[in-house]
Coordinates of C-alpha atoms in Angstrom, one line a residue:
M1 CA 48.0 -26.5 41.8
L2 CA 48.9 -27.8 38.7
D3 CA 49.1 -31.1 38.9
F4 CA 45.6 -31.5 40.9
Q5 CA 44.4 -29.8 37.7
N6 CA 46.6 -32.1 35.3
G7 CA 45.1 -34.5 37.1
L8 CA 41.9 -33.2 36.4
R9 CA 42.4 -33.4 32.6
L10 CA 43.6 -36.9 32.2
A11 CA 40.7 -38.3 34.9
H12 CA 38.0 -35.8 32.2
L13 CA 39.7 -37.1 29.8
L14 CA 40.1 -40.9 30.6
Y15 CA 36.9 -40.9 30.4
V16 CA 35.1 -39.4 27.4
V17 CA 37.6 -42.3 26.3
A18 CA 35.9 -44.6 27.7
E19 CA 32.5 -43.9 27.1
L20 CA 32.7 -43.2 23.5
G21 CA 34.5 -47.1 24.0
A22 CA 37.8 -46.2 21.9
V23 CA 39.4 -48.1 23.7
D24 CA 36.8 -50.9 23.1
Q25 CA 38.2 -50.9 19.7
L26 CA 41.5 -52.3 20.5
L27 CA 40.9 -55.2 21.8
G28 CA 41.2 -57.0 18.6
G29 CA 44.6 -55.7 17.5
P30 CA 46.1 -52.4 17.1
L31 CA 44.2 -50.0 14.6
P32 CA 44.2 -46.9 12.7
V33 CA 43.1 -43.7 14.4
E34 CA 41.1 -42.9 12.1
E35 CA 39.2 -46.2 11.7
I36 CA 39.2 -45.9 15.8
A37 CA 37.0 -43.1 15.7
K38 CA 34.6 -43.7 12.8
R39 CA 34.0 -46.5 14.7
V40 CA 33.0 -44.7 17.4
D41 CA 32.0 -41.5 16.3
A42 CA 35.0 -39.5 17.5
H43 CA 37.0 -36.7 15.5
P44 CA 40.2 -38.3 14.4
P45 CA 42.2 -35.1 15.3
S46 CA 40.7 -34.8 19.2
L47 CA 41.4 -38.9 19.0
K48 CA 44.1 -38.8 18.2
S49 CA 45.8 -35.7 20.8
S50 CA 43.7 -37.9 23.6
S51 CA 46.4 -40.5 22.3
R52 CA 49.1 -38.8 22.4
R53 CA 48.8 -38.0 26.5
G54 CA 49.5 -41.6 27.0
Q55 CA 46.1 -43.8 26.8
F56 CA 47.2 -45.4 23.4
Y57 CA 50.5 -46.4 21.8
T58 CA 51.5 -45.4 18.0
K59 CA 53.6 -46.7 15.5
R60 CA 53.8 -46.2 12.2
R61 CA 50.0 -44.2 12.9
V62 CA 48.5 -47.7 13.9
F63 CA 47.5 -47.7 17.4
S64 CA 47.2 -50.3 19.7
G65 CA 46.4 -50.8 23.8
E66 CA 49.9 -52.4 24.4
P67 CA 53.1 -50.9 24.4
D68 CA 55.2 -53.4 22.1
A69 CA 52.4 -52.8 19.1

């Protein structure tokens, strides 16, 4: 049951990030989470929290859609 709930949370998280267009902001290359949040009018700490769940990859506070950015 716990796996089911975690799956629902992840699905909801992906939906929200997609609706915001946060990942679309990374098409031009890596960006700091603060810049992504500003562009999509989101709360930076919340967006950063979602990135920790494996939706974005980070290196020195810069986020990318690719693992070796």
